[in-house]
PDB file of C-alpha atoms in Angstrom:
ATOM      1  CA  LYS M   1     139.559-100.957  49.439  1.00 78.00           C
ATOM      2  CA  PRO M   2     136.514 -99.180  48.047  1.00 83.00           C
ATOM      3  CA  TYR M   3     136.905 -96.973  44.977  1.00 87.00           C
ATOM      4  CA  GLY M   4     138.056 -93.448  45.644  1.00 87.00           C
ATOM      5  CA  LEU M   5     139.182 -94.081  49.237  1.00 86.00           C
ATOM      6  CA  ASP M   6     142.654 -94.639  50.730  1.00 89.00           C
ATOM      7  CA  PHE M   7     141.246 -96.879  53.457  1.00 90.00           C
ATOM      8  CA  ASN M   8     138.712 -99.576  53.948  1.00 91.00           C
ATOM      9  CA  PRO M   9     136.064 -98.699  56.625  1.00 90.00           C
ATOM     10  CA  VAL M  10     135.887-102.328  57.635  1.00 89.00           C
ATOM     11  CA  ASP M  11     139.471-102.026  58.886  1.00 90.00           C
ATOM     12  CA  ARG M  12     138.628 -98.848  60.968  1.00 91.00           C
ATOM     13  CA  LEU M  13     135.331 -99.732  62.577  1.00 92.00           C
ATOM     14  CA  ALA M  14     134.357-102.446  64.986  1.00 92.00           C
ATOM     15  CA  MET M  15     131.031-103.760  63.554  1.00 93.00           C
ATOM     16  CA  VAL M  16     128.620-106.595  64.155  1.00 93.00           C
ATOM     17  CA  ASP M  17     125.480-107.726  62.484  1.00 92.00           C
ATOM     18  CA  TYR M  18     123.182-107.649  65.526  1.00 91.00           C
ATOM     19  CA  GLY M  19     120.342-109.469  63.818  1.00 88.00           C
ATOM     20  CA  ASP M  20     116.656-108.633  63.900  1.00 89.00           C
ATOM     21  CA  CYS M  21     114.660-107.072  66.570  1.00 89.00           C
ATOM     22  CA  HIS M  22     112.181-109.620  67.785  1.00 85.00           C
ATOM     23  CA  PHE M  23     108.703-108.796  69.148  1.00 82.00           C
ATOM     24  CA  ASP M  24     105.526-110.718  69.834  1.00 82.00           C
ATOM     25  CA  PHE M  25     103.392-110.649  66.717  1.00 81.00           C
ATOM     26  CA  GLY M  26     100.386-111.386  68.859  1.00 88.00           C
ATOM     27  CA  LYS M  27     100.904-108.098  70.756  1.00 86.00           C
ATOM     28  CA  PRO M  28     101.532-105.427  68.087  1.00 80.00           C
ATOM     29  CA  GLU M  29     100.806-102.704  70.512  1.00 82.00           C
ATOM     30  CA  ALA M  30     103.985-103.576  72.333  1.00 87.00           C
ATOM     31  CA  ALA M  31     106.151-103.493  69.282  1.00 87.00           C
ATOM     32  CA  VAL M  32     107.280 -99.828  69.537  1.00 89.00           C
ATOM     33  CA  GLN M  33     108.504-100.244  73.175  1.00 93.00           C
ATOM     34  CA  GLU M  34     110.234-103.477  72.272  1.00 93.00           C
ATOM     35  CA  MET M  35     112.121-101.795  69.466  1.00 94.00           C
ATOM     36  CA  ILE M  36     113.110 -98.884  71.729  1.00 95.00           C
ATOM     37  CA  ASP M  37     114.430-101.309  74.280  1.00 95.00           C
ATOM     38  CA  HIS M  38     116.280-103.122  71.588  1.00 95.00           C
ATOM     39  CA  ILE M  39     118.055-100.125  70.279  1.00 96.00           C
ATOM     40  CA  SER M  40     118.656 -98.653  73.720  1.00 96.00           C
ATOM     41  CA  GLY M  41     120.374-101.923  74.750  1.00 95.00           C
ATOM     42  CA  ILE M  42     122.872-101.273  71.993  1.00 95.00           C
ATOM     43  CA  ILE M  43     123.409 -97.507  71.990  1.00 96.00           C
ATOM     44  CA  ASP M  44     123.561 -97.178  75.808  1.00 95.00           C
ATOM     45  CA  GLN M  45     126.778 -99.289  75.676  1.00 94.00           C
ATOM     46  CA  GLY M  46     128.416 -96.848  73.293  1.00 93.00           C
ATOM     47  CA  PRO M  47     127.978 -98.086  69.722  1.00 94.00           C
ATOM     48  CA  GLY M  48     125.694 -96.420  67.145  1.00 95.00           C
ATOM     49  CA  VAL M  49     123.222 -98.335  64.982  1.00 97.00           C
ATOM     50  CA  LEU M  50     122.802 -98.595  61.224  1.00 97.00           C
ATOM     51  CA  THR M  51     119.273 -99.967  60.900  1.00 97.00           C
ATOM     52  CA  ILE M  52     118.096-101.706  57.754  1.00 94.00           C
ATOM     53  CA  GLY M  53     114.361-101.701  56.917  1.00 83.00           C
ATOM     54  CA  GLY M  54     111.762-102.599  56.110  1.00 85.00           C
ATOM     55  CA  ASP M  55     109.075-100.108  56.812  1.00 92.00           C
ATOM     56  CA  HIS M  56     110.101 -96.531  57.371  1.00 95.00           C
ATOM     57  CA  PHE M  57     108.094 -96.559  60.521  1.00 93.00           C
ATOM     58  CA  VAL M  58     111.106 -98.119  62.292  1.00 94.00           C
ATOM     59  CA  SER M  59     112.828 -94.821  62.424  1.00 97.00           C
ATOM     60  CA  TYR M  60     110.279 -93.718  65.075  1.00 95.00           C
ATOM     61  CA  PRO M  61     111.433 -96.153  67.856  1.00 95.00           C
ATOM     62  CA  VAL M  62     115.027 -95.751  66.836  1.00 97.00           C
ATOM     63  CA  LEU M  63     114.876 -91.986  67.200  1.00 97.00           C
ATOM     64  CA  LYS M  64     113.019 -92.355  70.547  1.00 96.00           C
ATOM     65  CA  ALA M  65     115.912 -94.368  71.869  1.00 96.00           C
ATOM     66  CA  TYR M  66     118.437 -91.867  70.708  1.00 97.00           C
ATOM     67  CA  ALA M  67     116.468 -88.913  72.152  1.00 95.00           C
ATOM     68  CA  LYS M  68     116.374 -90.708  75.427  1.00 94.00           C
ATOM     69  CA  LYS M  69     120.091 -91.202  75.427  1.00 95.00           C
ATOM     70  CA  TYR M  70     121.082 -87.726  74.349  1.00 94.00           C
ATOM     71  CA  GLN M  71     118.380 -85.897  76.341  1.00 93.00           C
ATOM     72  CA  GLU M  72     117.846 -83.373  73.515  1.00 92.00           C
ATOM     73  CA  PRO M  73     116.024 -83.207  70.149  1.00 96.00           C
ATOM     74  CA  ILE M  74     117.974 -84.877  67.290  1.00 97.00           C
ATOM     75  CA  SER M  75     118.667 -83.233  63.889  1.00 98.00           C
ATOM     76  CA  LEU M  76     117.194 -85.372  61.121  1.00 98.00           C
ATOM     77  CA  ILE M  77     118.793 -85.613  57.657  1.00 98.00           C
ATOM     78  CA  HIS M  78     115.916 -87.177  55.679  1.00 98.00           C
ATOM     79  CA  PHE M  79     116.079 -88.397  52.021  1.00 98.00           C
ATOM     80  CA  ASP M  80     112.640 -89.245  50.779  1.00 98.00           C
ATOM     81  CA  ALA M  81     110.039 -88.663  48.134  1.00 97.00           C
ATOM     82  CA  HIS M  82     107.548 -87.965  50.978  1.00 96.00           C
ATOM     83  CA  THR M  83     107.682 -85.795  54.096  1.00 95.00           C
ATOM     84  CA  ASP M  84     106.131 -88.516  56.325  1.00 93.00           C
ATOM     85  CA  THR M  85     104.589 -85.727  58.484  1.00 92.00           C
ATOM     86  CA  TRP M  86     100.994 -86.408  57.742  1.00 86.00           C
ATOM     87  CA  GLU M  87      98.908 -86.069  60.894  1.00 80.00           C
ATOM     88  CA  VAL M  88      96.811 -89.201  60.498  1.00 68.00           C
ATOM     89  CA  GLY M  89      98.169 -90.795  57.389  1.00 56.00           C
ATOM     90  CA  GLU M  90      98.088 -90.294  53.612  1.00 55.00           C
ATOM     91  CA  GLY M  91      94.720 -90.947  52.065  1.00 52.00           C
ATOM     92  CA  ILE M  92      92.977 -91.035  55.415  1.00 51.00           C
ATOM     93  CA  ASP M  93      90.167 -88.561  56.212  1.00 56.00           C
ATOM     94  CA  PRO M  94      91.168 -86.159  59.078  1.00 53.00           C
ATOM     95  CA  GLY M  95      89.789 -87.210  62.407  1.00 54.00           C
ATOM     96  CA  GLU M  96      89.160 -90.803  61.192  1.00 53.00           C
ATOM     97  CA  GLU M  97      92.149 -92.386  62.959  1.00 53.00           C
ATOM     98  CA  GLU M  98      93.879 -89.655  64.899  1.00 57.00           C
ATOM     99  CA  GLY M  99      97.155 -90.666  66.478  1.00 64.00           C
ATOM    100  CA  ARG M 100      97.862 -93.536  64.074  1.00 77.00           C
ATOM    101  CA  ILE M 101     101.614 -94.098  63.668  1.00 80.00           C
ATOM    102  CA  ASP M 102     102.752 -95.562  60.459  1.00 83.00           C
ATOM    103  CA  HIS M 103     105.404 -94.979  57.647  1.00 87.00           C
ATOM    104  CA  GLY M 104     103.662 -91.688  56.680  1.00 88.00           C
ATOM    105  CA  THR M 105     103.042 -90.185  60.098  1.00 89.00           C
ATOM    106  CA  MET M 106     106.021 -91.050  62.301  1.00 92.00           C
ATOM    107  CA  PHE M 107     107.893 -87.784  61.794  1.00 95.00           C
ATOM    108  CA  TYR M 108     104.776 -85.865  62.670  1.00 93.00           C
ATOM    109  CA  HIS M 109     104.768 -87.620  65.983  1.00 92.00           C
ATOM    110  CA  ALA M 110     108.456 -87.319  66.394  1.00 95.00           C
ATOM    111  CA  VAL M 111     108.264 -83.559  66.050  1.00 95.00           C
ATOM    112  CA  LYS M 112     105.324 -83.183  68.357  1.00 93.00           C
ATOM    113  CA  GLU M 113     106.961 -85.311  71.030  1.00 94.00           C
ATOM    114  CA  GLY M 114     110.223 -83.216  70.784  1.00 96.00           C
ATOM    115  CA  ILE M 115     112.282 -86.175  69.525  1.00 96.00           C
ATOM    116  CA  ILE M 116     113.573 -84.265  66.555  1.00 97.00           C
ATOM    117  CA  ASP M 117     114.010 -80.560  65.924  1.00 97.00           C
ATOM    118  CA  PRO M 118     112.484 -79.651  62.503  1.00 97.00           C
ATOM    119  CA  LYS M 119     114.161 -76.254  62.282  1.00 97.00           C
ATOM    120  CA  LYS M 120     117.581 -77.920  62.674  1.00 98.00           C
ATOM    121  CA  SER M 121     116.695 -80.721  60.235  1.00 98.00           C
ATOM    122  CA  MET M 122     116.697 -81.140  56.521  1.00 98.00           C
ATOM    123  CA  GLN M 123     114.485 -83.148  54.045  1.00 98.00           C
ATOM    124  CA  ILE M 124     115.990 -83.851  50.610  1.00 98.00           C
ATOM    125  CA  GLY M 125     114.373 -85.053  47.458  1.00 98.00           C
ATOM    126  CA  ILE M 126     110.751 -84.390  48.447  1.00 98.00           C
ATOM    127  CA  ARG M 127     108.279 -84.453  45.523  1.00 97.00           C
ATOM    128  CA  THR M 128     104.779 -85.097  46.981  1.00 95.00           C
ATOM    129  CA  GLU M 129     102.425 -82.490  48.281  1.00 91.00           C
ATOM    130  CA  ASN M 130     101.925 -81.939  52.081  1.00 87.00           C
ATOM    131  CA  PRO M 131     100.546 -78.433  53.169  1.00 82.00           C
ATOM    132  CA  ASP M 132     101.997 -78.695  56.702  1.00 84.00           C
ATOM    133  CA  THR M 133     105.816 -78.953  56.655  1.00 88.00           C
ATOM    134  CA  LEU M 134     106.078 -78.655  60.467  1.00 93.00           C
ATOM    135  CA  ASP M 135     108.911 -76.150  59.959  1.00 93.00           C
ATOM    136  CA  PHE M 136     111.252 -78.687  58.281  1.00 97.00           C
ATOM    137  CA  ASN M 137     113.888 -77.247  55.960  1.00 98.00           C
ATOM    138  CA  ILE M 138     113.134 -78.812  52.638  1.00 98.00           C
ATOM    139  CA  LEU M 139     115.260 -79.170  49.512  1.00 98.00           C
ATOM    140  CA  ASP M 140     112.852 -80.804  47.117  1.00 98.00           C
ATOM    141  CA  ALA M 141     113.830 -82.885  44.150  1.00 98.00           C
ATOM    142  CA  PRO M 142     113.485 -80.004  41.598  1.00 98.00           C
ATOM    143  CA  TRP M 143     115.653 -77.813  43.825  1.00 98.00           C
ATOM    144  CA  VAL M 144     118.358 -80.473  43.988  1.00 98.00           C
ATOM    145  CA  HIS M 145     118.230 -80.912  40.184  1.00 98.00           C
ATOM    146  CA  LYS M 146     118.384 -77.246  39.477  1.00 98.00           C
ATOM    147  CA  ASN M 147     121.041 -76.274  42.091  1.00 98.00           C
ATOM    148  CA  GLY M 148     123.282 -79.342  42.263  1.00 98.00           C
ATOM    149  CA  VAL M 149     125.043 -81.411  44.857  1.00 98.00           C
ATOM    150  CA  ASP M 150     127.471 -78.954  46.219  1.00 98.00           C
ATOM    151  CA  LYS M 151     124.732 -76.385  47.228  1.00 98.00           C
ATOM    152  CA  VAL M 152     122.713 -79.269  48.864  1.00 98.00           C
ATOM    153  CA  ILE M 153     125.689 -80.207  50.943  1.00 98.00           C
ATOM    154  CA  LYS M 154     126.357 -76.555  51.955  1.00 98.00           C
ATOM    155  CA  LYS M 155     122.623 -76.045  52.882  1.00 98.00           C
ATOM    156  CA  ILE M 156     122.563 -79.211  55.095  1.00 98.00           C
ATOM    157  CA  ILE M 157     125.753 -78.276  56.928  1.00 98.00           C
ATOM    158  CA  GLU M 158     124.470 -74.706  57.471  1.00 98.00           C
ATOM    159  CA  VAL M 159     121.315 -75.979  59.130  1.00 98.00           C
ATOM    160  CA  VAL M 160     122.608 -79.008  61.155  1.00 98.00           C
ATOM    161  CA  LYS M 161     126.009 -77.594  62.151  1.00 96.00           C
ATOM    162  CA  ASP M 162     127.550 -79.718  64.967  1.00 95.00           C
ATOM    163  CA  ARG M 163     124.259 -81.045  66.486  1.00 96.00           C
ATOM    164  CA  PRO M 164     123.739 -84.764  66.959  1.00 97.00           C
ATOM    165  CA  ALA M 165     122.445 -85.889  63.478  1.00 98.00           C
ATOM    166  CA  TYR M 166     120.575 -88.996  62.443  1.00 98.00           C
ATOM    167  CA  LEU M 167     120.483 -89.886  58.657  1.00 98.00           C
ATOM    168  CA  THR M 168     117.305 -91.643  57.405  1.00 98.00           C
ATOM    169  CA  PHE M 169     117.191 -92.718  53.728  1.00 98.00           C
ATOM    170  CA  ASP M 170     113.938 -93.895  52.259  1.00 98.00           C
ATOM    171  CA  ILE M 171     114.980 -95.587  49.111  1.00 98.00           C
ATOM    172  CA  ASP M 172     112.093 -93.937  47.258  1.00 97.00           C
ATOM    173  CA  GLY M 173     114.080 -90.719  47.594  1.00 98.00           C
ATOM    174  CA  LEU M 174     115.855 -92.113  44.488  1.00 98.00           C
ATOM    175  CA  ASP M 175     114.080 -92.035  41.109  1.00 98.00           C
ATOM    176  CA  PRO M 176     112.345 -95.260  40.303  1.00 97.00           C
ATOM    177  CA  ALA M 177     114.816 -95.802  37.510  1.00 97.00           C
ATOM    178  CA  TYR M 178     117.539 -96.295  40.196  1.00 97.00           C
ATOM    179  CA  ALA M 179     115.225 -97.911  42.877  1.00 97.00           C
ATOM    180  CA  PRO M 180     112.289 -99.692  41.390  1.00 97.00           C
ATOM    181  CA  GLY M 181     111.925-102.054  44.358  1.00 97.00           C
ATOM    182  CA  THR M 182     109.957 -99.951  46.741  1.00 96.00           C
ATOM    183  CA  GLY M 183     106.311 -99.623  47.705  1.00 94.00           C
ATOM    184  CA  THR M 184     105.603 -95.924  46.848  1.00 94.00           C
ATOM    185  CA  PRO M 185     107.770 -94.853  43.890  1.00 96.00           C
ATOM    186  CA  VAL M 186     107.563 -91.363  42.598  1.00 97.00           C
ATOM    187  CA  ALA M 187     109.028 -90.128  39.325  1.00 98.00           C
ATOM    188  CA  GLY M 188     111.528 -87.258  39.218  1.00 98.00           C
ATOM    189  CA  GLY M 189     113.649 -88.318  42.081  1.00 98.00           C
ATOM    190  CA  LEU M 190     117.426 -88.196  42.771  1.00 98.00           C
ATOM    191  CA  THR M 191     119.882 -90.214  40.837  1.00 98.00           C
ATOM    192  CA  SER M 192     122.027 -92.681  42.822  1.00 97.00           C
ATOM    193  CA  ALA M 193     125.011 -90.587  41.916  1.00 97.00           C
ATOM    194  CA  GLN M 194     123.533 -87.501  43.355  1.00 98.00           C
ATOM    195  CA  ALA M 195     122.417 -89.112  46.537  1.00 98.00           C
ATOM    196  CA  LEU M 196     125.871 -90.823  47.165  1.00 97.00           C
ATOM    197  CA  ALA M 197     127.682 -87.572  46.391  1.00 97.00           C
ATOM    198  CA  ILE M 198     125.622 -85.728  48.968  1.00 98.00           C
ATOM    199  CA  ILE M 199     126.154 -88.345  51.646  1.00 97.00           C
ATOM    200  CA  ARG M 200     129.849 -88.354  51.055  1.00 95.00           C
ATOM    201  CA  GLY M 201     129.955 -84.572  51.414  1.00 96.00           C
ATOM    202  CA  LEU M 202     128.515 -84.769  54.934  1.00 97.00           C
ATOM    203  CA  ASP M 203     131.489 -86.379  56.667  1.00 93.00           C
ATOM    204  CA  GLY M 204     132.028 -83.372  58.882  1.00 93.00           C
ATOM    205  CA  LEU M 205     128.650 -83.666  60.543  1.00 96.00           C
ATOM    206  CA  ASN M 206     128.132 -85.250  63.939  1.00 96.00           C
ATOM    207  CA  PHE M 207     126.310 -88.443  62.923  1.00 97.00           C
ATOM    208  CA  ILE M 208     125.080 -90.617  65.693  1.00 97.00           C
ATOM    209  CA  GLY M 209     122.973 -93.203  63.737  1.00 97.00           C
ATOM    210  CA  ALA M 210     121.288 -94.023  60.430  1.00 98.00           C
ATOM    211  CA  ASP M 211     118.865 -96.192  58.696  1.00 98.00           C
ATOM    212  CA  VAL M 212     118.133 -97.245  55.112  1.00 98.00           C
ATOM    213  CA  VAL M 213     114.574 -98.260  54.584  1.00 98.00           C
ATOM    214  CA  GLU M 214     111.672 -99.185  52.245  1.00 97.00           C
ATOM    215  CA  VAL M 215     113.567-101.655  49.991  1.00 97.00           C
ATOM    216  CA  ALA M 216     111.028-104.157  48.529  1.00 95.00           C
ATOM    217  CA  PRO M 217     112.998-106.731  46.566  1.00 92.00           C
ATOM    218  CA  ALA M 218     109.757-108.341  45.261  1.00 93.00           C
ATOM    219  CA  TYR M 219     109.144-105.160  43.113  1.00 95.00           C
ATOM    220  CA  ASP M 220     112.681-105.213  41.781  1.00 94.00           C
ATOM    221  CA  HIS M 221     114.524-106.897  38.969  1.00 88.00           C
ATOM    222  CA  GLY M 222     118.277-107.432  38.858  1.00 91.00           C
ATOM    223  CA  GLU M 223     118.718-106.266  42.409  1.00 94.00           C
ATOM    224  CA  ILE M 224     118.960-102.607  41.298  1.00 96.00           C
ATOM    225  CA  THR M 225     117.432-101.216  44.564  1.00 97.00           C
ATOM    226  CA  ALA M 226     119.401-103.491  46.916  1.00 96.00           C
ATOM    227  CA  ILE M 227     122.654-102.419  45.293  1.00 96.00           C
ATOM    228  CA  ALA M 228     121.753 -98.732  45.728  1.00 97.00           C
ATOM    229  CA  ALA M 229     120.666 -99.244  49.358  1.00 98.00           C
ATOM    230  CA  ALA M 230     123.714-101.308  50.283  1.00 96.00           C
ATOM    231  CA  THR M 231     125.962 -98.551  48.697  1.00 97.00           C
ATOM    232  CA  ILE M 232     124.202 -95.884  50.709  1.00 98.00           C
ATOM    233  CA  ALA M 233     124.691 -97.891  53.975  1.00 97.00           C
ATOM    234  CA  HIS M 234     128.345 -98.462  53.023  1.00 96.00           C
ATOM    235  CA  ASP M 235     128.993 -94.761  52.459  1.00 96.00           C
ATOM    236  CA  TYR M 236     127.424 -93.940  55.770  1.00 97.00           C
ATOM    237  CA  LEU M 237     129.932 -96.342  57.396  1.00 96.00           C
ATOM    238  CA  VAL M 238     132.707 -94.529  55.513  1.00 95.00           C
ATOM    239  CA  ILE M 239     131.575 -91.302  57.218  1.00 94.00           C
ATOM    240  CA  ARG M 240     131.712 -93.056  60.673  1.00 94.00           C
ATOM    241  CA  ALA M 241     135.159 -94.416  59.943  1.00 94.00           C
ATOM    242  CA  LYS M 242     136.308 -90.838  59.085  1.00 92.00           C
ATOM    243  CA  GLN M 243     134.759 -89.598  62.309  1.00 88.00           C
ATOM    244  CA  LYS M 244     136.664 -92.194  64.295  1.00 85.00           C
ATOM    245  CA  MET M 245     139.931 -91.315  62.567  1.00 82.00           C
ATOM    246  CA  LYS M 246     139.410 -87.567  63.363  1.00 78.00           C
ATOM    247  CA  ALA M 247     138.780 -88.307  67.000  1.00 72.00           C
ATOM    248  CA  LYS M 248     142.131 -89.951  67.435  1.00 64.00           C
TER     249      LYS M 248
END
């Protein structure tokens, strides 16, 4: 069994590698709906999903599918160096491409569409400037370093309570020393130990799904980033296993 546990989550959960979501690369405008349909086809039968990216944009169609199922805004627990709430995209002049949806804008659209409730959500590890936070609760990286893991866990639980919660972990939430294999690294981030301790402390929340995204192996050496991402995904499965055990 994994270190520090008295059970193996694999023994408590029924899991399947469902494979990739396929879409027609010749019709990129249809990709979002095809992803929504793919996720809905899974979660509407009962299971939750742990999605592995890839581009952080994938959180958008996954959350749309969950919001459709639950018929209410979802609480987002978001680890990242960036807020991903830019209106048109980082580095793009306002008004140039209004409405674009990418890995820097998807949570802007998710808030505006009522998919997630920012006032009942938390962003952790942020360390890039964005003047409009859209009312998200933010524990930036300096706050985490100064106040410690236990206070982070307490703040998240106070905000989210028992609402349906979705965990999204952009691997650049970790400092580049712990996750060099990503497209937009920012110094001063969380250690892998901090991130894992926070996630393990959230086992009382009502998690319904999760993703781990933005791993780019080509920028890595020694599989450092992949090991961190896989462990984050593993610890989320531990939380789901504990939920299942409590439900019995």
